[in-house]
């Protein structure tokens, strides 16, 4: 069975600090996709990234970066130089080879303090 | 370019009543998904539609829950005989087709359901 674990329920950091959100997944498939979504206070989830299981290269997008390590089944998300607008709930998610269904972790609530 | 819309945004209902939640996907999106977000429980998949068909209903929590989609557009999630444990935010999402490896899901703002 597939499973996504976000062990950090809530994190608070001071603005401009770097913060890493952890995500560990379980799957039996060799082909799968990993995602991160952001849910700001408005409630609408916003897609951040999709990564397939064959691409272990780290990705950087502005202040956001993602570290995918198959050896530890982790797909961690780092925000550098955090800003108050980064405050949100962040969800890690997984689909398997059957890609019409996505399983979400329970989310990490991130507070960026001014 | 309207996004996914959901109505009502908030619904308070008495235990035992039926409720209908509506989702209007992005125009042209053939896939539509329903999720439930309960406090501390993350997002729970309920059901999805490809066109008007629901290939996977496995996430519906009980037979009190049903969903339909007509005309390949608007979908309605119905909860009969509501219980307090049904209180949650119900999120709808749509994508061009039901292939999440290729197509992004776009989420609506959700309907907050409170059963008293």
mmCIF file of C-alpha atoms in Angstrom:
data_model
loop_
_atom_site.group_PDB
_atom_site.id
_atom_site.type_symbol
_atom_site.label_atom_id
_atom_site.label_comp_id
_atom_site.label_asym_id
_atom_site.label_seq_id
_atom_site.Cartn_x
_atom_site.Cartn_y
_atom_site.Cartn_z
ATOM 1 C CA UNK A 1 0.000 0.000 0.000
ATOM 2 C CA UNK A 2 1.145 3.494 -0.642
ATOM 3 C CA UNK A 3 1.630 5.963 2.139
ATOM 4 C CA UNK A 4 2.983 9.472 2.606
ATOM 5 C CA UNK A 5 4.317 10.606 5.969
ATOM 6 C CA UNK A 6 4.942 14.191 6.944
ATOM 7 C CA UNK A 7 6.246 13.852 10.462
ATOM 8 C CA UNK A 8 6.378 17.588 11.139
ATOM 9 C CA UNK A 9 2.891 18.701 12.065
ATOM 10 C CA UNK A 10 3.775 22.340 12.608
ATOM 11 C CA UNK A 11 6.946 24.413 12.207
ATOM 12 C CA UNK A 12 7.666 28.012 13.147
ATOM 13 C CA UNK A 13 10.691 29.920 11.942
ATOM 14 C CA UNK A 14 11.676 33.547 11.890
ATOM 15 C CA UNK A 15 11.579 35.325 8.569
ATOM 16 C CA UNK A 16 14.714 34.933 6.442
ATOM 17 C CA UNK A 17 15.621 31.611 8.007
ATOM 18 C CA UNK A 18 15.815 28.500 5.853
ATOM 19 C CA UNK A 19 13.357 25.706 6.580
ATOM 20 C CA UNK A 20 13.058 22.126 5.354
ATOM 21 C CA UNK A 21 9.806 20.203 5.247
ATOM 22 C CA UNK A 22 10.213 16.452 5.363
ATOM 23 C CA UNK A 23 8.315 13.896 3.338
ATOM 24 C CA UNK A 24 8.783 10.129 3.438
ATOM 25 C CA UNK A 25 6.801 7.836 1.182
ATOM 26 C CA UNK A 26 6.092 4.140 0.784
ATOM 27 C CA UNK A 27 5.233 2.406 -2.448
ATOM 28 C CA UNK A 28 5.753 -0.977 -4.064
ATOM 29 C CA UNK A 29 5.835 0.422 -7.579
ATOM 30 C CA UNK A 30 8.958 1.343 -9.483
ATOM 31 C CA UNK A 31 7.103 4.048 -11.380
ATOM 32 C CA UNK A 32 5.519 6.716 -9.270
ATOM 33 C CA UNK A 33 5.148 10.471 -9.014
ATOM 34 C CA UNK A 34 5.707 12.765 -6.087
ATOM 35 C CA UNK A 35 4.135 16.162 -5.565
ATOM 36 C CA UNK A 36 4.185 19.135 -3.270
ATOM 37 C CA UNK A 37 1.193 21.440 -2.835
ATOM 38 C CA UNK A 38 0.803 24.651 -0.860
ATOM 39 C CA UNK A 39 -2.441 25.537 0.902
ATOM 40 C CA UNK A 40 -2.454 29.203 1.919
ATOM 41 C CA UNK A 41 -5.048 30.564 4.353
ATOM 42 C CA UNK A 42 -7.461 31.100 1.463
ATOM 43 C CA UNK A 43 -7.819 27.316 1.288
ATOM 44 C CA UNK A 44 -7.103 26.569 -2.368
ATOM 45 C CA UNK A 45 -4.300 24.120 -2.894
ATOM 46 C CA UNK A 46 -1.612 25.323 -5.242
ATOM 47 C CA UNK A 47 0.561 22.888 -7.174
ATOM 48 C CA UNK A 48 4.287 23.405 -6.617
ATOM 49 C CA UNK A 49 6.107 20.495 -8.204
ATOM 50 C CA UNK A 50 5.741 17.041 -9.703
ATOM 51 C CA UNK A 51 8.677 14.627 -9.886
ATOM 52 C CA UNK A 52 8.755 11.160 -11.428
ATOM 53 C CA UNK A 53 10.553 8.282 -9.789
ATOM 54 C CA UNK A 54 13.192 8.044 -12.500
ATOM 55 C CA UNK A 55 14.428 11.571 -12.052
ATOM 56 C CA UNK A 56 16.464 11.979 -8.884
ATOM 57 C CA UNK A 57 17.966 15.292 -9.794
ATOM 58 C CA UNK A 58 17.334 17.971 -7.245
ATOM 59 C CA UNK A 59 15.272 20.881 -8.438
ATOM 60 C CA UNK A 60 15.489 24.531 -7.602
ATOM 61 C CA UNK A 61 12.871 27.155 -8.342
ATOM 62 C CA UNK A 62 13.734 30.517 -6.898
ATOM 63 C CA UNK A 63 13.776 30.176 -3.113
ATOM 64 C CA UNK A 64 12.287 26.676 -3.309
ATOM 65 C CA UNK A 65 14.282 23.502 -3.712
ATOM 66 C CA UNK A 66 13.454 19.836 -3.574
ATOM 67 C CA UNK A 67 15.688 16.920 -2.610
ATOM 68 C CA UNK A 68 14.525 13.533 -3.907
ATOM 69 C CA UNK A 69 16.378 10.520 -2.515
ATOM 70 C CA UNK A 70 15.085 7.078 -3.509
ATOM 71 C CA UNK A 71 17.517 5.396 -1.114
ATOM 72 C CA UNK A 72 15.666 6.887 1.831
ATOM 73 C CA UNK A 73 12.266 7.233 0.117
ATOM 74 C CA UNK A 74 12.255 10.917 0.844
ATOM 75 C CA UNK A 75 11.228 13.991 -1.079
ATOM 76 C CA UNK A 76 12.082 16.966 1.109
ATOM 77 C CA UNK A 77 11.233 20.575 0.404
ATOM 78 C CA UNK A 78 13.435 23.492 1.433
ATOM 79 C CA UNK A 79 12.513 27.160 1.464
ATOM 80 C CA UNK A 80 15.503 29.455 1.702
ATOM 81 C CA UNK A 81 15.296 32.983 3.061
ATOM 82 C CA UNK A 82 11.718 32.376 4.159
ATOM 83 C CA UNK A 83 9.113 35.116 3.920
ATOM 84 C CA UNK A 84 5.874 35.700 5.774
ATOM 85 C CA UNK A 85 3.962 34.902 2.576
ATOM 86 C CA UNK A 86 5.347 31.382 2.746
ATOM 87 C CA UNK A 87 3.121 30.734 5.764
ATOM 88 C CA UNK A 88 0.767 27.946 4.719
ATOM 89 C CA UNK A 89 0.089 24.258 5.029
ATOM 90 C CA UNK A 90 2.276 22.215 2.718
ATOM 91 C CA UNK A 91 1.257 18.783 1.474
ATOM 92 C CA UNK A 92 3.426 16.083 0.009
ATOM 93 C CA UNK A 93 1.623 13.567 -2.215
ATOM 94 C CA UNK A 94 2.178 10.410 -4.247
ATOM 95 C CA UNK A 95 0.654 8.612 -7.203
ATOM 96 C CA UNK A 96 1.727 5.209 -8.391
ATOM 97 C CA UNK A 97 1.818 3.750 -11.862
ATOM 98 C CA UNK A 98 -1.928 4.138 -11.892
ATOM 99 C CA UNK A 99 -1.801 7.892 -12.010
ATOM 100 C CA UNK A 100 -5.446 8.833 -11.696
ATOM 101 C CA UNK A 101 -5.403 8.896 -7.910
ATOM 102 C CA UNK A 102 -3.217 10.850 -5.537
ATOM 103 C CA UNK A 103 -2.526 10.126 -1.891
ATOM 104 C CA UNK A 104 -1.700 13.082 0.331
ATOM 105 C CA UNK A 105 0.265 13.294 3.524
ATOM 106 C CA UNK A 106 -1.325 15.012 6.493
ATOM 107 C CA UNK A 107 0.491 18.244 5.808
ATOM 108 C CA UNK A 108 2.925 20.485 7.651
ATOM 109 C CA UNK A 109 1.696 23.846 8.867
ATOM 110 C CA UNK A 110 4.467 26.384 8.415
ATOM 111 C CA UNK A 111 4.490 29.679 10.305
ATOM 112 C CA UNK A 112 6.948 32.340 9.211
ATOM 113 C CA UNK A 113 7.261 34.900 11.969
ATOM 114 C CA UNK A 114 8.116 38.509 11.093
ATOM 115 C CA UNK B 1 -10.310 32.080 -17.268
ATOM 116 C CA UNK B 2 -12.408 31.052 -14.284
ATOM 117 C CA UNK B 3 -10.963 28.515 -11.927
ATOM 118 C CA UNK B 4 -12.721 25.710 -10.116
ATOM 119 C CA UNK B 5 -15.691 27.017 -8.197
ATOM 120 C CA UNK B 6 -17.567 25.392 -5.367
ATOM 121 C CA UNK B 7 -20.831 26.213 -3.687
ATOM 122 C CA UNK B 8 -21.838 26.882 -1.067
ATOM 123 C CA UNK B 9 -18.649 28.124 0.548
ATOM 124 C CA UNK B 10 -20.076 27.339 3.971
ATOM 125 C CA UNK B 11 -22.898 25.059 4.994
ATOM 126 C CA UNK B 12 -24.260 24.456 8.449
ATOM 127 C CA UNK B 13 -26.777 21.670 8.739
ATOM 128 C CA UNK B 14 -28.486 19.687 11.431
ATOM 129 C CA UNK B 15 -27.598 16.086 12.028
ATOM 130 C CA UNK B 16 -29.775 13.817 9.939
ATOM 131 C CA UNK B 17 -30.372 16.271 7.111
ATOM 132 C CA UNK B 18 -29.169 15.735 3.558
ATOM 133 C CA UNK B 19 -26.753 18.153 1.905
ATOM 134 C CA UNK B 20 -25.605 18.756 -1.646
ATOM 135 C CA UNK B 21 -22.253 20.251 -2.480
ATOM 136 C CA UNK B 22 -21.558 21.546 -5.954
ATOM 137 C CA UNK B 23 -18.374 21.752 -7.975
ATOM 138 C CA UNK B 24 -17.968 23.580 -11.264
ATOM 139 C CA UNK B 25 -14.662 22.574 -12.881
ATOM 140 C CA UNK B 26 -12.503 24.545 -15.242
ATOM 141 C CA UNK B 27 -14.063 24.563 -18.679
ATOM 142 C CA UNK B 28 -12.696 21.747 -20.830
ATOM 143 C CA UNK B 29 -11.388 19.692 -17.923
ATOM 144 C CA UNK B 30 -12.616 16.136 -18.260
ATOM 145 C CA UNK B 31 -11.421 14.885 -14.883
ATOM 146 C CA UNK B 32 -12.962 15.960 -11.606
ATOM 147 C CA UNK B 33 -11.941 14.924 -8.098
ATOM 148 C CA UNK B 34 -13.546 15.193 -4.678
ATOM 149 C CA UNK B 35 -11.520 15.240 -1.461
ATOM 150 C CA UNK B 36 -12.365 15.689 2.176
ATOM 151 C CA UNK B 37 -10.128 17.613 4.546
ATOM 152 C CA UNK B 38 -10.826 16.976 8.196
ATOM 153 C CA UNK B 39 -8.978 18.642 11.020
ATOM 154 C CA UNK B 40 -5.615 16.980 11.388
ATOM 155 C CA UNK B 41 -6.384 14.329 8.764
ATOM 156 C CA UNK B 42 -4.908 15.775 5.628
ATOM 157 C CA UNK B 43 -6.723 15.329 2.356
ATOM 158 C CA UNK B 44 -8.723 12.181 1.887
ATOM 159 C CA UNK B 45 -9.611 11.088 -1.640
ATOM 160 C CA UNK B 46 -13.321 10.418 -2.052
ATOM 161 C CA UNK B 47 -14.117 9.866 -5.734
ATOM 162 C CA UNK B 48 -13.113 10.995 -9.171
ATOM 163 C CA UNK B 49 -14.817 11.309 -12.537
ATOM 164 C CA UNK B 50 -13.409 10.956 -16.000
ATOM 165 C CA UNK B 51 -16.146 12.510 -18.054
ATOM 166 C CA UNK B 52 -19.385 11.383 -16.461
ATOM 167 C CA UNK B 53 -17.999 8.056 -15.266
ATOM 168 C CA UNK B 54 -16.645 7.387 -11.806
ATOM 169 C CA UNK B 55 -14.007 4.638 -12.217
ATOM 170 C CA UNK B 56 -13.042 4.700 -8.551
ATOM 171 C CA UNK B 57 -15.559 5.167 -5.778
ATOM 172 C CA UNK B 58 -13.419 3.413 -3.215
ATOM 173 C CA UNK B 59 -12.845 6.515 -1.152
ATOM 174 C CA UNK B 60 -16.475 7.211 -0.331
ATOM 175 C CA UNK B 61 -16.687 6.707 3.446
ATOM 176 C CA UNK B 62 -20.151 5.152 3.535
ATOM 177 C CA UNK B 63 -23.236 4.544 1.456
ATOM 178 C CA UNK B 64 -24.580 7.876 2.702
ATOM 179 C CA UNK B 65 -22.164 9.526 0.294
ATOM 180 C CA UNK B 66 -22.820 9.687 -3.431
ATOM 181 C CA UNK B 67 -21.696 11.824 -6.317
ATOM 182 C CA UNK B 68 -22.753 12.431 -9.842
ATOM 183 C CA UNK B 69 -21.567 14.380 -12.795
ATOM 184 C CA UNK B 70 -23.718 15.187 -15.764
ATOM 185 C CA UNK B 71 -22.766 16.697 -19.069
ATOM 186 C CA UNK B 72 -19.115 16.220 -18.244
ATOM 187 C CA UNK B 73 -19.118 19.418 -16.259
ATOM 188 C CA UNK B 74 -20.735 20.197 -12.912
ATOM 189 C CA UNK B 75 -20.581 17.598 -10.180
ATOM 190 C CA UNK B 76 -22.683 17.219 -7.067
ATOM 191 C CA UNK B 77 -21.577 15.432 -3.918
ATOM 192 C CA UNK B 78 -24.536 14.389 -1.800
ATOM 193 C CA UNK B 79 -24.373 13.359 1.827
ATOM 194 C CA UNK B 80 -27.530 11.796 3.192
ATOM 195 C CA UNK B 81 -28.489 11.719 6.858
ATOM 196 C CA UNK B 82 -25.465 13.794 7.843
ATOM 197 C CA UNK B 83 -23.523 12.914 10.951
ATOM 198 C CA UNK B 84 -21.239 15.111 13.022
ATOM 199 C CA UNK B 85 -18.201 13.227 11.760
ATOM 200 C CA UNK B 86 -19.056 14.465 8.268
ATOM 201 C CA UNK B 87 -18.000 17.961 9.324
ATOM 202 C CA UNK B 88 -15.021 18.875 7.166
ATOM 203 C CA UNK B 89 -13.923 20.947 4.226
ATOM 204 C CA UNK B 90 -14.857 19.289 0.960
ATOM 205 C CA UNK B 91 -12.464 20.152 -1.838
ATOM 206 C CA UNK B 92 -12.988 19.698 -5.518
ATOM 207 C CA UNK B 93 -10.285 19.666 -8.171
ATOM 208 C CA UNK B 94 -10.213 19.292 -11.913
ATOM 209 C CA UNK B 95 -7.604 18.421 -14.489
ATOM 210 C CA UNK B 96 -7.527 18.214 -18.253
ATOM 211 C CA UNK B 97 -7.640 14.431 -18.085
ATOM 212 C CA UNK B 98 -7.284 11.933 -15.261
ATOM 213 C CA UNK B 99 -3.559 11.517 -15.660
ATOM 214 C CA UNK B 100 -1.818 13.139 -12.759
ATOM 215 C CA UNK B 101 1.593 12.179 -14.102
ATOM 216 C CA UNK B 102 1.030 14.612 -16.927
ATOM 217 C CA UNK B 103 -1.686 17.055 -15.965
ATOM 218 C CA UNK B 104 -1.935 19.336 -12.981
ATOM 219 C CA UNK B 105 -4.916 19.335 -10.668
ATOM 220 C CA UNK B 106 -6.505 22.707 -9.997
ATOM 221 C CA UNK B 107 -8.346 23.010 -6.726
ATOM 222 C CA UNK B 108 -11.400 24.980 -5.753
ATOM 223 C CA UNK B 109 -11.723 26.942 -2.510
ATOM 224 C CA UNK B 110 -13.739 24.217 -0.819
ATOM 225 C CA UNK B 111 -17.043 23.954 0.993
ATOM 226 C CA UNK B 112 -16.858 24.012 4.773
ATOM 227 C CA UNK B 113 -19.553 21.700 6.109
ATOM 228 C CA UNK B 114 -20.552 21.850 9.746
ATOM 229 C CA UNK B 115 -23.025 19.331 11.097
ATOM 230 C CA UNK B 116 -24.584 20.373 14.392
#
